[in-house]
Amino acid sequence: MSLTQLKTQSEQQATSPYSPILRPRRLRSSDAMRRLVRETVLTANDFIYPIFVDEGLSEPQEVSSMPGVWRQTEKSMETLLKQVEAAKVPAVMLFGVSDHKDHEGTDSFRKGGLMDRMVKRAKDTCPDLVIMADACFCEYTDHGHCGPLDHVHNDVDNDRTIANIALQAVTAAEAGADVIAPSGMMDGQVAAIRAALDESGCERTAILAYAAKYASGFYGPFRDAAGCSLGQGAGPANRKTYQMDPANGDEAMREVALDIEEGADMVMVKPGLAYLDILYRTKQAFGLPTFAYNVSGEYCMIKAAGRNGWIDEEVAMMEMLMAFKRAGADGIITYAALDAANILQRS
Ligand code: PBG
């Protein structure tokens, strides 16, 4: 198409709110020009780094399906936390990998249990980091579901789970967690946690709700890492009775609205990459601090393709992280946080 034709076309579009620029490439002509007009800037402040703390390990162990991610011992977590702080990443999300599993996941709310010890140690090591505790039971139950089972209905018992999660949240908050992040998708969990925190004098502790969390095929590597794959036998075969159906967008808006009504300070959409529409809608509709969880499957796809020489791992990873922010995320929970922060510092 000639420029004259283009011009005619843009004149026809004169009702558009944008004045026609016939040569958009002018603003892409050099690195400096591109930096000048760049709309979205990624910084280390945008990241939350997930850390797995395995009480059964005597030394750190790499998760085979997540290259670069290591399950930490309680002690080695300290070194990693200091690296996170040095890279200027403001927050971590702690996941316990339990060796004391039972039907209810009681070790997660016992004084002296893994959650209690892990959070205390993290806060003692780096008091200035935002310490977030993933509040769920799948890492602590012997059947791997996110709460105790109701054997009559072969399902997870919603109300027993939220009674327990309130205990877990108070345990984590009293140990020093700044943020409780409930990820079980039980009805009423945010309200139960907020009430319990307030009653225990933890009214300063914030809640980041996994508000729209889908029953996704992208969590596979996490379940290896956290040892929370579903067992053969007890309970339903998957998590579809509590996590959302990937086909639903309007329902996500209702889930987010509920969590905000119940007292969430911040909300999250999970997974991230295949759910940018949900992320965008959430930020537009509610305007709360909104986070995307760049889950294990998204991370390992890029790592695997990069290792095969099929894509440039670094370019693809940074592009993906940028996309979350462009779509409206105030922050990204990502296994690439430490690497990405170091890359940003370099550039
Ligand atoms: C626990 C939890 C899961 C993830 C975060 N918290 C697993 C699940 O719901 O099955 C997944 C994170 C990831 O894949 O990176 N409920």
Coordinates of C-alpha atoms and ligand atoms in Angstrom, one line a residue:
M1 CA 0.0 0.0 0.0
S2 CA 1.4 3.4 -0.9
L3 CA 1.6 6.2 1.6
T4 CA -1.1 8.2 -0.3
Q5 CA -3.5 5.2 0.1
L6 CA -2.5 4.9 3.7
K7 CA -3.3 8.6 4.2
T8 CA -6.7 8.3 2.6
Q9 CA -7.4 5.4 4.9
S10 CA -6.3 7.3 8.0
E11 CA -8.4 10.3 7.0
Q12 CA -11.4 8.0 6.9
Q13 CA -10.6 7.0 10.4
A14 CA -10.6 10.6 11.5
T15 CA -13.2 9.8 14.2
S16 CA -10.6 7.7 16.0
P17 CA -9.4 9.3 19.3
Y18 CA -5.8 8.9 18.0
S19 CA -4.3 11.3 15.5
P20 CA -2.9 9.2 12.7
I21 CA 0.9 8.7 12.7
L22 CA 1.8 7.4 9.3
R23 CA 5.2 6.3 10.1
P24 CA 5.1 4.6 13.5
R25 CA 8.6 3.1 12.8
R26 CA 10.1 6.6 13.5
L27 CA 9.7 5.8 17.2
R28 CA 11.5 2.5 16.9
S29 CA 14.6 3.8 15.1
S30 CA 17.2 3.4 17.9
D31 CA 17.6 1.8 21.3
A32 CA 17.5 5.2 22.9
M33 CA 14.3 6.1 21.1
R34 CA 12.7 2.8 22.0
R35 CA 13.6 3.4 25.7
L36 CA 12.2 6.9 25.5
V37 CA 8.7 5.8 24.4
R38 CA 8.6 2.5 26.3
E39 CA 5.3 2.2 28.2
T40 CA 6.1 -0.6 30.7
V41 CA 9.2 -0.9 32.8
L42 CA 10.0 -4.0 34.7
T43 CA 12.0 -3.7 37.9
A44 CA 13.1 -6.0 40.7
N45 CA 10.2 -4.5 42.8
D46 CA 7.8 -6.3 40.6
F47 CA 8.8 -9.8 41.8
I48 CA 7.9 -12.2 44.6
Y49 CA 10.2 -15.2 44.8
P50 CA 8.7 -18.5 45.8
I51 CA 10.9 -20.7 48.1
F52 CA 10.4 -24.4 48.9
V53 CA 11.7 -25.4 52.4
D54 CA 12.0 -29.1 52.8
E55 CA 12.3 -30.2 56.4
G56 CA 13.5 -33.7 55.3
L57 CA 16.6 -32.5 53.5
S58 CA 20.2 -32.2 54.8
E59 CA 21.3 -30.3 51.7
P60 CA 19.6 -28.3 49.0
Q61 CA 18.3 -30.4 46.1
E62 CA 17.4 -29.2 42.6
V63 CA 13.9 -29.8 41.4
S64 CA 14.4 -31.9 38.2
S65 CA 11.5 -30.4 36.4
M66 CA 12.4 -26.8 37.4
P67 CA 16.0 -26.1 36.5
G68 CA 17.5 -23.4 38.7
V69 CA 14.9 -24.1 41.5
W70 CA 16.3 -25.8 44.6
R71 CA 14.4 -27.2 47.5
Q72 CA 16.1 -25.6 50.5
T73 CA 16.9 -26.9 53.9
E74 CA 15.7 -24.8 56.8
K75 CA 19.2 -23.6 57.2
S76 CA 20.1 -23.0 53.5
M77 CA 17.0 -20.9 53.1
E78 CA 18.9 -18.2 55.0
T79 CA 21.5 -17.9 52.2
L80 CA 18.9 -17.7 49.5
L81 CA 16.9 -15.1 51.4
K82 CA 20.0 -12.9 51.6
Q83 CA 20.5 -13.3 47.9
V84 CA 16.9 -12.2 47.3
E85 CA 17.4 -9.2 49.5
A86 CA 20.7 -8.3 47.7
A87 CA 18.9 -8.5 44.4
K88 CA 16.4 -6.0 45.7
V89 CA 13.4 -8.3 45.3
P90 CA 11.0 -7.1 48.0
A91 CA 9.1 -10.3 48.8
V92 CA 9.3 -14.1 49.1
M93 CA 6.5 -16.7 49.2
L94 CA 7.4 -19.6 51.5
F95 CA 6.2 -23.2 50.8
G96 CA 6.8 -25.9 53.4
V97 CA 7.6 -29.4 52.2
S98 CA 6.4 -31.5 55.1
D99 CA 7.8 -34.8 56.4
H100 CA 5.0 -34.9 59.0
K101 CA 1.9 -35.4 56.9
D102 CA -1.4 -36.5 58.3
H103 CA -5.1 -36.4 57.2
E104 CA -5.6 -32.8 58.3
G105 CA -2.2 -31.3 57.7
T106 CA -1.9 -30.4 61.4
D107 CA 1.9 -29.8 61.3
S108 CA 1.1 -26.6 59.4
F109 CA -0.6 -25.0 62.4
R110 CA 1.3 -26.6 65.3
K111 CA 3.7 -24.4 67.3
G112 CA 7.1 -25.8 66.5
G113 CA 5.8 -27.2 63.2
L114 CA 7.3 -26.5 59.9
M115 CA 5.3 -23.4 59.0
D116 CA 6.0 -21.9 62.4
R117 CA 9.8 -22.6 62.2
M118 CA 10.2 -21.7 58.6
V119 CA 8.5 -18.3 58.9
K120 CA 10.3 -17.4 62.1
R121 CA 13.6 -18.2 60.6
A122 CA 12.9 -16.3 57.5
K123 CA 11.8 -13.2 59.4
D124 CA 14.8 -13.4 61.8
T125 CA 17.2 -13.7 58.8
C126 CA 15.7 -10.9 56.7
P127 CA 13.4 -8.7 58.8
D128 CA 13.2 -6.2 56.0
L129 CA 11.9 -8.6 53.3
V130 CA 8.1 -9.0 53.0
I131 CA 7.6 -12.6 54.1
M132 CA 4.5 -14.2 52.6
A133 CA 3.3 -17.6 53.7
D134 CA 1.3 -19.7 51.3
A135 CA -1.6 -20.9 53.4
C136 CA -2.8 -24.3 52.2
F137 CA -2.8 -27.9 53.3
C138 CA -1.8 -29.9 50.2
E139 CA 1.9 -29.8 51.2
Y140 CA 0.9 -31.1 54.7
T141 CA -1.8 -33.7 54.1
D142 CA -1.0 -37.4 53.4
H143 CA -3.6 -37.5 50.6
G144 CA -2.4 -34.3 49.0
H145 CA -5.7 -32.5 48.9
C146 CA -6.0 -28.9 50.1
G147 CA -8.0 -29.8 53.3
P148 CA -9.4 -32.7 55.2
L149 CA -11.6 -35.1 53.3
D150 CA -15.4 -35.6 53.7
H151 CA -15.6 -39.3 53.0
V152 CA -19.4 -39.3 52.6
H153 CA -19.2 -37.0 49.6
N154 CA -15.7 -38.0 48.6
D155 CA -14.7 -34.3 48.5
V156 CA -12.7 -31.8 50.5
D157 CA -14.6 -30.6 53.6
N158 CA -14.9 -26.9 53.1
D159 CA -15.8 -25.8 56.6
R160 CA -13.3 -28.0 58.4
T161 CA -10.7 -26.7 56.0
I162 CA -11.5 -23.0 56.8
A163 CA -11.5 -23.7 60.5
N164 CA -8.0 -25.2 60.1
I165 CA -6.7 -22.5 57.8
A166 CA -7.6 -19.9 60.3
L167 CA -5.3 -21.7 62.8
Q168 CA -2.6 -22.0 60.2
A169 CA -2.8 -18.3 59.3
V170 CA -2.5 -17.3 63.0
T171 CA 0.5 -19.6 63.4
A172 CA 2.2 -18.0 60.4
A173 CA 1.3 -14.5 61.4
E174 CA 2.5 -15.0 65.0
A175 CA 5.8 -16.4 63.6
G176 CA 6.3 -13.2 61.8
A177 CA 4.6 -13.5 58.3
D178 CA 3.7 -10.1 56.9
V179 CA 1.3 -11.6 54.4
I180 CA -0.9 -14.7 54.5
A181 CA -1.7 -16.0 51.0
P182 CA -4.5 -18.6 51.1
S183 CA -4.4 -20.8 48.0
G184 CA -7.0 -23.5 48.7
M185 CA -10.0 -22.0 47.0
M186 CA -12.3 -22.9 49.8
D187 CA -15.4 -20.8 50.2
G188 CA -15.2 -18.3 53.0
Q189 CA -11.5 -18.8 53.7
V190 CA -10.5 -15.1 53.5
A191 CA -13.2 -14.1 56.0
A192 CA -12.2 -16.9 58.4
I193 CA -8.6 -15.9 58.2
R194 CA -9.3 -12.2 58.6
A195 CA -11.5 -12.8 61.7
A196 CA -8.9 -15.1 63.3
L197 CA -6.0 -12.7 62.7
D198 CA -7.9 -9.8 64.1
E199 CA -9.0 -11.8 67.2
S200 CA -5.3 -12.8 67.8
G201 CA -4.0 -9.3 67.7
C202 CA -2.6 -9.8 64.2
E203 CA -4.6 -7.1 62.6
R204 CA -1.5 -5.7 60.9
T205 CA -1.0 -8.9 58.9
A206 CA -2.2 -8.6 55.3
I207 CA -4.0 -11.1 53.1
L208 CA -3.1 -11.8 49.5
A209 CA -5.9 -14.0 48.2
Y210 CA -5.4 -16.5 45.5
A211 CA -8.7 -15.1 44.4
A212 CA -9.0 -16.7 40.9
K213 CA -7.1 -19.9 40.9
Y214 CA -7.8 -22.4 38.2
A215 CA -7.7 -26.2 38.1
S216 CA -4.7 -26.1 35.7
G217 CA -2.5 -28.5 33.9
F218 CA 0.4 -26.0 34.5
Y219 CA 1.0 -27.0 38.2
G220 CA 2.8 -30.3 37.5
P221 CA 6.3 -29.4 38.4
F222 CA 5.2 -27.6 41.6
R223 CA 3.6 -30.8 42.8
D224 CA 6.9 -32.6 42.4
A225 CA 8.7 -29.8 44.2
A226 CA 6.2 -29.5 47.1
G227 CA 5.4 -33.2 47.3
C228 CA 1.7 -32.7 47.0
S229 CA 0.6 -34.9 44.1
L230 CA -2.7 -36.6 44.7
G231 CA -2.4 -40.1 46.1
Q232 CA -4.1 -43.0 44.5
G233 CA -7.0 -43.9 46.9
A234 CA -8.3 -41.2 49.2
G235 CA -10.4 -38.3 48.0
P236 CA -11.3 -37.1 44.5
A237 CA -9.0 -37.7 41.6
N238 CA -8.4 -34.0 40.9
R239 CA -9.0 -30.6 42.4
K240 CA -11.8 -29.5 40.2
T241 CA -14.4 -29.3 43.0
Y242 CA -12.5 -26.4 44.5
Q243 CA -10.2 -24.8 41.9
M244 CA -11.9 -23.0 39.0
D245 CA -12.9 -24.3 35.6
P246 CA -10.4 -22.8 33.0
A247 CA -13.3 -22.0 30.7
N248 CA -14.8 -19.4 33.1
G249 CA -14.0 -15.7 33.1
D250 CA -17.1 -14.0 34.6
E251 CA -16.9 -16.5 37.5
A252 CA -13.4 -15.2 38.3
M253 CA -14.8 -11.7 38.7
R254 CA -17.3 -13.0 41.3
E255 CA -14.5 -14.9 43.1
V256 CA -12.4 -11.8 43.2
A257 CA -15.3 -9.7 44.4
L258 CA -16.1 -12.2 47.2
D259 CA -12.5 -12.2 48.4
I260 CA -12.4 -8.4 48.5
E261 CA -15.6 -8.3 50.5
E262 CA -14.2 -10.9 52.9
G263 CA -11.2 -8.7 53.6
A264 CA -8.4 -9.4 51.0
D265 CA -5.9 -6.6 50.8
M266 CA -4.4 -7.9 47.5
V267 CA -5.6 -10.4 44.9
M268 CA -4.0 -12.9 42.6
V269 CA -4.8 -14.6 39.4
K270 CA -3.2 -18.0 38.8
P271 CA -1.9 -19.4 36.5
G272 CA -0.6 -16.3 34.7
L273 CA 0.3 -16.8 31.0
A274 CA -2.9 -18.4 29.7
Y275 CA -5.0 -16.1 31.9
L276 CA -3.9 -12.6 31.0
D277 CA -7.5 -11.7 30.1
I278 CA -8.5 -12.6 33.7
L279 CA -5.6 -10.5 35.1
Y280 CA -6.6 -7.6 32.9
R281 CA -10.2 -7.7 33.9
T282 CA -9.4 -8.1 37.5
K283 CA -7.2 -5.0 37.6
Q284 CA -9.6 -3.0 35.6
A285 CA -12.6 -3.9 37.6
F286 CA -11.3 -3.7 41.1
G287 CA -8.1 -1.7 41.1
L288 CA -6.6 -3.5 44.0
P289 CA -2.9 -4.5 44.1
T290 CA -3.2 -7.5 41.7
F291 CA -0.6 -10.2 41.2
A292 CA 0.0 -12.9 38.6
Y293 CA 1.4 -16.3 39.6
N294 CA 3.8 -17.3 36.8
V295 CA 3.4 -21.0 37.7
S296 CA 5.8 -23.9 37.6
G297 CA 4.6 -25.2 34.2
E298 CA 5.1 -21.8 32.6
Y299 CA 8.6 -21.6 34.0
C300 CA 9.6 -25.0 32.9
M301 CA 8.3 -24.7 29.4
I302 CA 10.7 -21.8 28.8
K303 CA 13.6 -23.6 30.6
A304 CA 13.0 -26.8 28.6
A305 CA 12.8 -25.0 25.2
G306 CA 15.8 -22.9 26.1
R307 CA 17.9 -25.9 27.0
N308 CA 17.0 -27.5 23.7
G309 CA 18.1 -24.4 21.8
W310 CA 14.6 -23.9 20.5
I311 CA 14.1 -20.4 22.0
D312 CA 16.4 -17.8 23.6
E313 CA 15.5 -18.5 27.3
E314 CA 16.5 -15.1 28.6
V315 CA 14.6 -13.1 26.0
A316 CA 11.5 -15.3 26.3
M317 CA 11.5 -15.2 30.1
M318 CA 11.9 -11.4 30.3
E319 CA 9.2 -10.9 27.6
M320 CA 6.8 -13.1 29.5
L321 CA 7.4 -11.2 32.8
M322 CA 6.9 -7.9 31.0
A323 CA 3.6 -9.2 29.5
F324 CA 2.2 -9.7 33.0
K325 CA 3.0 -6.2 33.9
R326 CA 1.6 -4.8 30.7
A327 CA -1.6 -6.7 31.3
G328 CA -2.0 -5.0 34.6
A329 CA -0.1 -6.9 37.2
D330 CA 1.3 -4.9 40.1
G331 CA 3.7 -7.8 40.7
I332 CA 4.6 -11.3 39.6
I333 CA 5.2 -14.4 41.7
T334 CA 7.9 -16.1 39.6
Y335 CA 10.6 -18.8 40.0
A336 CA 12.6 -16.5 37.7
A337 CA 12.6 -13.6 40.1
L338 CA 16.2 -13.8 41.3
D339 CA 17.6 -14.3 37.8
A340 CA 15.4 -11.6 36.3
A341 CA 16.3 -9.1 39.0
N342 CA 20.0 -9.8 38.3
I343 CA 19.5 -9.4 34.6
L344 CA 17.7 -6.1 35.1
Q345 CA 20.5 -4.9 37.4
R346 CA 23.0 -5.7 34.7
S347 CA 21.2 -3.9 31.9
Ligands
PBG1 C1 -1.0 -25.0 46.8 C2 -0.4 -24.4 45.6 C3 -0.2 -25.0 44.3 C4 0.6 -24.0 43.6 C5 0.8 -22.9 44.5 N1 0.1 -23.2 45.7 C6 -0.5 -26.3 43.8 C7 -1.9 -26.7 43.5 O1 -2.8 -25.9 43.7 O2 -2.0 -27.8 43.1 C8 1.1 -24.1 42.2 C9 2.2 -23.3 41.9 C10 3.0 -23.6 40.7 O3 2.6 -24.5 39.9 O4 4.0 -23.0 40.5 N2 -2.4 -25.1 46.8

